[in-house]
Short mmCIF file of C-alpha atoms and ligand atoms in Angstrom, two decimals:
data_model
loop_
_atom_site.label_atom_id
_atom_site.label_comp_id
_atom_site.label_asym_id
_atom_site.label_seq_id
_atom_site.Cartn_x
_atom_site.Cartn_y
_atom_site.Cartn_z
CA UNK L 1 31.00 -29.52 38.01
CA UNK L 2 27.25 -29.23 37.56
CA UNK L 3 25.74 -27.39 34.60
CA UNK L 4 24.79 -24.50 36.87
CA UNK L 5 28.30 -24.26 38.24
CA UNK L 6 29.71 -24.40 34.72
CA UNK L 7 27.42 -21.56 33.66
CA UNK L 8 28.55 -19.44 36.60
CA UNK L 9 32.18 -20.30 35.89
CA UNK L 10 31.78 -19.16 32.28
CA UNK L 11 29.91 -16.01 33.27
CA UNK L 12 32.51 -14.74 35.75
CA UNK L 13 35.26 -15.23 33.17
CA UNK L 14 33.59 -12.66 30.91
CA UNK L 15 34.71 -10.04 33.44
CA UNK L 16 38.40 -10.76 32.96
CA UNK L 17 40.07 -7.87 31.18
CA UNK L 18 37.17 -5.45 31.61
CA UNK L 19 38.75 -2.14 32.58
CA UNK L 20 36.57 0.27 34.54
CA UNK L 21 37.18 3.88 35.50
CA UNK L 22 38.05 6.57 36.12
CA UNK L 23 37.50 6.67 39.86
CA UNK L 24 38.49 10.16 40.89
CA UNK L 25 39.89 11.39 44.17
CA UNK L 26 37.76 13.72 46.25
CA UNK L 27 40.79 15.76 47.25
CA UNK L 28 44.18 16.67 45.89
CA UNK L 29 47.26 15.67 47.88
CA UNK L 30 47.58 18.28 50.61
CA UNK L 31 49.54 18.98 53.75
CA UNK L 32 46.64 18.40 56.18
CA UNK L 33 45.75 15.04 54.65
CA UNK L 34 49.36 13.86 54.53
CA UNK L 35 49.85 15.07 58.10
CA UNK L 36 46.78 13.12 59.16
CA UNK L 37 47.99 9.93 57.46
CA UNK L 38 51.48 10.22 58.96
CA UNK L 39 50.03 10.94 62.36
CA UNK L 40 47.68 7.96 62.22
CA UNK L 41 50.45 5.66 60.99
CA UNK L 42 53.12 6.99 63.30
CA UNK L 43 55.32 7.69 60.27
CA UNK L 44 57.78 10.47 61.04
CA UNK L 45 59.76 10.34 57.80
CA UNK L 46 60.78 14.01 57.29
CA UNK L 47 60.44 13.66 53.51
CA UNK L 48 56.66 13.71 53.62
CA UNK L 49 56.13 17.02 55.40
CA UNK L 50 59.23 18.92 54.37
CA UNK L 51 59.14 22.71 54.69
CA UNK L 52 59.82 22.91 50.97
CA UNK L 53 56.87 20.74 50.00
CA UNK L 54 54.63 17.80 50.70
CA UNK L 55 55.07 14.26 49.41
CA UNK L 56 52.41 11.60 49.83
CA UNK L 57 53.74 8.48 51.57
CA UNK L 58 53.76 5.82 48.84
CA UNK L 59 51.71 3.46 51.00
CA UNK L 60 48.87 6.01 51.01
CA UNK L 61 48.41 5.35 47.26
CA UNK L 62 45.06 3.62 47.59
CA UNK L 63 43.65 6.15 50.04
CA UNK L 64 43.35 9.11 47.67
CA UNK L 65 40.72 7.64 45.39
CA UNK L 66 38.71 5.85 48.06
CA UNK L 67 34.96 6.28 48.29
CA UNK L 68 33.51 8.67 50.83
CA UNK L 69 31.34 7.61 53.76
CA UNK L 70 28.28 7.46 51.47
CA UNK L 71 30.05 5.06 49.12
CA UNK L 72 30.57 7.66 46.38
CA UNK L 73 33.72 8.31 44.38
CA UNK L 74 34.92 11.83 43.63
CA UNK L 75 33.20 14.06 41.06
CA UNK L 76 33.48 12.94 37.44
CA UNK L 77 33.94 9.25 38.31
CA UNK L 78 32.30 6.53 36.27
CA UNK L 79 29.06 5.02 37.54
CA UNK L 80 30.10 1.55 36.41
CA UNK L 81 30.37 -0.82 39.34
CA UNK L 82 34.03 -1.88 39.65
CA UNK L 83 33.37 -5.20 41.42
CA UNK L 84 30.32 -6.55 39.62
CA UNK L 85 31.95 -9.96 39.36
CA UNK L 86 32.04 -10.21 43.16
CA UNK L 87 28.31 -9.43 43.24
CA UNK L 88 27.66 -12.14 40.66
CA UNK L 89 29.45 -14.63 42.89
CA UNK L 90 27.65 -13.30 45.94
CA UNK L 91 24.25 -13.86 44.30
CA UNK L 92 25.21 -17.50 43.71
CA UNK L 93 26.00 -18.13 47.36
CA UNK L 94 29.69 -17.20 47.39
CA UNK L 95 29.00 -14.67 50.12
CA UNK L 96 32.27 -14.87 52.03
CA UNK L 97 35.19 -12.66 51.11
CA UNK L 98 38.71 -12.28 52.42
CA UNK L 99 41.64 -10.39 50.97
CA UNK L 100 44.27 -12.99 50.15
CA UNK L 101 47.09 -10.91 48.73
CA UNK L 102 47.96 -7.25 48.17
CA UNK L 103 50.93 -5.93 46.22
CA UNK L 104 51.66 -2.30 45.50
CA UNK L 105 54.16 -0.94 42.97
CA UNK L 106 55.19 2.72 43.04
CA UNK L 107 56.43 4.39 39.86
CA UNK L 108 57.02 7.83 41.32
CA UNK L 109 56.21 10.02 44.32
CA UNK L 110 52.99 12.01 44.33
CA UNK L 111 53.26 15.56 45.62
CA UNK L 112 51.13 18.39 46.96
CA UNK L 113 48.35 19.56 44.66
CA UNK L 114 48.27 16.44 42.50
CA UNK L 115 44.88 14.84 42.00
CA UNK L 116 44.78 11.07 41.61
CA UNK L 117 42.39 8.80 39.76
CA UNK L 118 42.38 5.09 39.22
CA UNK L 119 41.16 2.47 36.80
CA UNK L 120 40.49 -1.09 37.82
CA UNK L 121 40.64 -4.33 35.85
CA UNK L 122 39.86 -7.91 36.86
CA UNK L 123 43.00 -9.60 35.59
CA UNK L 124 42.68 -13.13 36.88
CA UNK L 125 40.07 -15.55 38.23
CA UNK L 126 41.22 -18.93 39.50
CA UNK L 127 39.57 -22.27 38.96
CA UNK L 128 37.10 -23.20 41.70
CA UNK L 129 39.24 -24.02 44.76
CA UNK L 130 38.47 -25.92 47.94
CA UNK L 131 39.86 -24.36 51.12
CA UNK L 132 39.32 -24.51 54.84
CA UNK L 133 36.98 -21.52 54.56
CA UNK L 134 34.89 -23.13 51.85
CA UNK L 135 34.90 -23.51 48.06
CA UNK L 136 35.53 -20.37 46.09
CA UNK L 137 37.39 -18.35 43.52
CA UNK L 138 40.52 -16.22 43.85
CA UNK L 139 39.76 -12.98 42.00
CA UNK L 140 42.66 -10.64 41.25
CA UNK L 141 42.11 -6.95 40.55
CA UNK L 142 44.69 -4.59 39.10
CA UNK L 143 44.20 -0.96 40.11
CA UNK L 144 46.24 1.58 38.16
CA UNK L 145 46.71 5.00 39.72
CA UNK L 146 47.24 8.08 37.59
CA UNK L 147 47.96 11.76 37.80
CA UNK L 148 46.68 12.89 34.41
CA UNK L 149 48.12 10.37 31.94
CA UNK L 150 51.04 9.53 34.19
CA UNK L 151 50.76 6.13 35.87
CA UNK L 152 52.22 6.74 39.35
CA UNK L 153 51.55 3.34 40.91
CA UNK L 154 49.68 0.07 40.75
CA UNK L 155 48.05 -2.29 43.20
CA UNK L 156 47.21 -5.95 42.67
CA UNK L 157 44.64 -7.24 45.10
CA UNK L 158 43.51 -10.85 45.29
CA UNK L 159 40.21 -11.60 46.99
CA UNK L 160 38.99 -15.04 47.88
CA UNK L 161 35.25 -15.13 47.29
CA UNK L 162 33.89 -18.28 48.85
CA UNK L 163 30.77 -20.17 49.76
CA UNK L 164 30.77 -20.46 53.58
CA UNK L 165 29.75 -23.85 54.91
CA UNK L 166 26.17 -23.95 56.14
CA UNK L 167 26.08 -22.47 59.63
CA UNK L 168 26.60 -25.70 61.58
CA UNK L 169 25.37 -24.58 64.95
CA UNK L 170 23.72 -21.19 64.97
CA UNK L 171 24.80 -18.14 66.92
CA UNK L 172 26.13 -18.70 70.38
CA UNK L 173 26.10 -22.46 70.16
CA UNK L 174 29.08 -24.68 70.70
CA UNK L 175 30.68 -26.44 67.80
CA UNK L 176 29.77 -30.05 67.28
CA UNK L 177 32.98 -31.97 67.47
CA UNK L 178 31.31 -35.32 67.76
CA UNK L 179 33.64 -36.95 65.29
CA UNK L 180 31.33 -36.80 62.28
CA UNK L 181 33.75 -37.13 59.39
CA UNK L 182 31.33 -35.28 57.12
CA UNK L 183 30.83 -32.40 59.53
CA UNK L 184 31.42 -29.04 57.89
CA UNK L 185 32.07 -27.41 61.27
CA UNK L 186 35.04 -25.09 61.19
CA UNK L 187 36.80 -25.06 64.53
CA UNK L 188 38.80 -22.40 66.26
CA UNK L 189 42.52 -22.84 65.90
CA UNK L 190 43.71 -24.49 69.06
CA UNK L 191 46.35 -22.35 70.75
CA UNK L 192 49.85 -23.64 71.15
CA UNK L 193 50.39 -25.01 74.62
CA UNK L 194 54.04 -25.07 75.51
CA UNK L 195 56.27 -24.70 78.55
CA UNK L 196 55.46 -20.98 78.75
CA UNK L 197 51.73 -21.05 78.18
CA UNK L 198 50.38 -24.43 79.24
CA UNK L 199 49.58 -23.14 82.74
CA UNK L 200 47.17 -20.60 81.23
CA UNK L 201 45.18 -23.02 79.07
CA UNK L 202 45.17 -25.76 81.70
CA UNK L 203 44.08 -23.19 84.29
CA UNK L 204 41.08 -22.27 82.15
CA UNK L 205 40.16 -25.93 81.81
CA UNK L 206 40.36 -26.13 85.61
CA UNK L 207 38.06 -23.11 85.91
CA UNK L 208 40.77 -20.59 86.80
CA UNK L 209 41.96 -17.49 84.99
CA UNK L 210 45.66 -17.47 85.85
CA UNK L 211 47.73 -14.35 85.26
CA UNK L 212 51.52 -14.45 85.33
CA UNK L 213 53.38 -12.49 87.98
CA UNK L 214 57.11 -11.85 87.99
CA UNK L 215 58.69 -13.38 91.09
CA UNK L 216 61.39 -10.69 91.20
CA UNK L 217 59.60 -7.38 90.64
CA UNK L 218 56.00 -8.58 91.01
CA UNK L 219 54.89 -7.08 87.68
CA UNK L 220 51.80 -8.78 86.31
CA UNK L 221 51.87 -9.75 82.65
CA UNK L 222 49.59 -11.15 79.97
CA UNK L 223 49.64 -12.91 77.52
CA UNK L 224 52.01 -15.51 78.95
CA UNK L 225 55.69 -14.87 78.28
CA UNK L 226 58.86 -16.56 79.51
CA UNK L 227 60.58 -13.33 80.62
CA UNK L 228 59.55 -10.23 82.56
CA UNK L 229 59.71 -7.18 80.31
CA UNK L 230 60.44 -4.95 83.33
CA UNK L 231 63.35 -6.74 84.97
CA UNK L 232 64.15 -9.61 82.57
CA UNK L 233 63.66 -12.18 85.28
CA UNK L 234 62.78 -15.70 84.13
CA UNK L 235 61.22 -16.52 87.49
CA UNK L 236 57.45 -16.29 87.65
CA UNK L 237 54.35 -17.55 89.35
CA UNK L 238 50.64 -17.08 88.77
CA UNK L 239 47.82 -15.27 90.46
CA UNK L 240 44.23 -16.43 90.10
CA UNK L 241 42.30 -13.48 88.70
CA UNK L 242 38.75 -12.72 89.80
CA UNK L 243 38.14 -12.06 86.11
CA UNK L 244 36.67 -8.65 86.83
CA UNK L 245 37.65 -5.53 84.97
CA UNK L 246 36.72 -2.62 82.77
CA UNK L 247 35.93 -2.53 79.07
CA UNK L 248 38.87 -0.57 77.64
CA UNK L 249 37.71 -0.69 74.02
CA UNK L 250 35.79 -2.83 71.58
CA UNK L 251 34.98 -3.32 67.93
CA UNK L 252 31.93 -5.06 66.51
CA UNK L 253 32.60 -7.14 63.43
CA UNK L 254 29.53 -7.66 61.25
CA UNK L 255 30.99 -8.85 57.98
CA UNK L 256 32.37 -11.03 56.52
CA UNK L 257 31.04 -13.98 58.53
CA UNK L 258 34.03 -16.20 59.04
CA UNK L 259 33.33 -19.45 60.83
CA UNK L 260 33.45 -20.40 63.64
CA UNK L 261 32.80 -17.01 65.24
CA UNK L 262 29.40 -15.63 66.23
CA UNK L 263 28.13 -12.48 64.53
CA UNK L 264 27.94 -9.68 65.27
CA UNK L 265 31.31 -10.48 66.81
CA UNK L 266 31.97 -8.16 69.75
CA UNK L 267 35.75 -8.17 70.08
CA UNK L 268 36.86 -6.49 73.27
CA UNK L 269 39.87 -5.27 75.17
CA UNK L 270 39.39 -5.65 78.90
CA UNK L 271 41.56 -4.07 81.58
CA UNK L 272 41.47 -6.62 84.36
CA UNK L 273 41.62 -5.25 87.88
CA UNK L 274 44.79 -7.34 88.21
CA UNK L 275 46.56 -4.79 86.03
CA UNK L 276 46.76 -6.55 82.68
CA UNK L 277 44.83 -6.13 79.44
CA UNK L 278 43.23 -9.09 77.70
CA UNK L 279 41.70 -9.52 74.23
CA UNK L 280 38.43 -11.39 74.23
CA UNK L 281 34.83 -11.47 73.09
CA UNK L 282 31.77 -9.97 74.76
CA UNK L 283 28.78 -12.25 75.29
CA UNK L 284 25.33 -11.96 76.89
CA UNK L 285 25.05 -8.35 75.71
CA UNK L 286 23.93 -6.54 72.57
CA UNK L 287 26.42 -4.41 70.60
CA UNK L 288 24.50 -1.20 71.32
CA UNK L 289 24.72 -1.88 75.05
CA UNK L 290 28.50 -1.85 75.02
CA UNK L 291 30.08 1.16 76.62
CA UNK L 292 33.74 1.90 77.10
CA UNK L 293 34.45 1.92 80.82
CA UNK L 294 31.66 -0.48 81.73
CA UNK L 295 32.43 -3.12 84.33
CA UNK L 296 32.71 -6.63 82.95
CA UNK L 297 33.40 -10.09 84.28
CA UNK L 298 34.83 -13.21 82.76
CA UNK L 299 32.72 -16.22 81.86
CA UNK L 300 35.00 -19.21 81.37
CA UNK L 301 33.39 -20.92 78.41
CA UNK L 302 34.20 -24.19 76.71
CA UNK L 303 33.82 -23.00 73.13
CA UNK L 304 34.75 -26.40 71.75
CA UNK L 305 36.13 -29.66 73.11
CA UNK L 306 39.15 -28.95 75.30
CA UNK L 307 39.25 -25.23 74.56
CA UNK L 308 38.08 -22.98 77.37
CA UNK L 309 38.22 -19.22 76.81
CA UNK L 310 37.62 -16.32 79.19
CA UNK L 311 34.74 -14.52 77.42
CA UNK L 312 33.31 -11.41 79.06
CA UNK L 313 29.82 -10.21 79.97
CA UNK L 314 28.58 -7.10 81.76
CA UNK L 315 29.37 -7.40 85.47
CA UNK L 316 26.32 -8.55 87.40
CA UNK L 317 26.64 -6.36 90.46
CA UNK L 318 28.72 -3.38 89.44
CA UNK L 319 27.69 0.06 88.23
CA UNK L 320 29.03 1.11 84.84
CA UNK L 321 31.47 3.53 86.45
CA UNK L 322 34.73 2.00 87.59
CA UNK L 323 33.95 2.77 91.23
CA UNK L 324 36.02 0.76 93.66
CA UNK L 325 33.87 1.83 96.59
ZN1 ZN Y 1 60.09 -8.54 86.84
#
């Protein structure tokens, strides 16, 4: 470890045990908010919205004291930055972050009208670790949730704050897999190719997007599966898709930058005209040009040696409406 690294190592350890708070909830537990949570989660447990009263689902613990859209905590909260140690690491090049572990412990139910607050403490920082993502530190935070002086639950969250390898290729470029033993290139995980799925991956390598079709009831299905979910038949064939469809939905991931993906990463759901939905990535388009319902077409792209993926771009000749005329 260099002197600089040793200094950083010593500095981040001064944060261990520093307890920061309170971070106050914007709103008390209420029927509309619990209803909204249950509705979003599909949780129909009758306990939570009983006629006699409202109980917050335990797994909503962290939600109550979250920051608002402007990044502010509820009135009366401390101004002290709860995650300064992560910023310190960030400033030294450990810019990547992933959540590695999350444990919640519930001490009692929280009910209608109760107002939560939390305190947070960095309880553990690992030695410098080398991982597939890069070198970094596992930082564990303990959040304690209170109603008044009553601790109602706790959450332990471990983040991995890491130094991403230097961008080996730049956006949009293919990975260099030229066998350089010192290459820092992080590759995509190669999909499993087995009896049920090899046709799909081999088809892509052959320049064909093959979609499974049940031989008994003719239902199309994707991703590849051994059995038809409609009629349970194990007999199937494939149809070569034209790769044309409609953008059903999308999300644009900006941060954190996890190799080997390009950023902003436009993750899309495409409804192929063949009647199946496929998860992929939009290319040759800017995020603000994406529009749900736009016509798209597949571009079979060798993203790294031996791995061809059907990425999608705006259709060249189609209007944005899903006109079949
Ligand atoms: Zn079938």
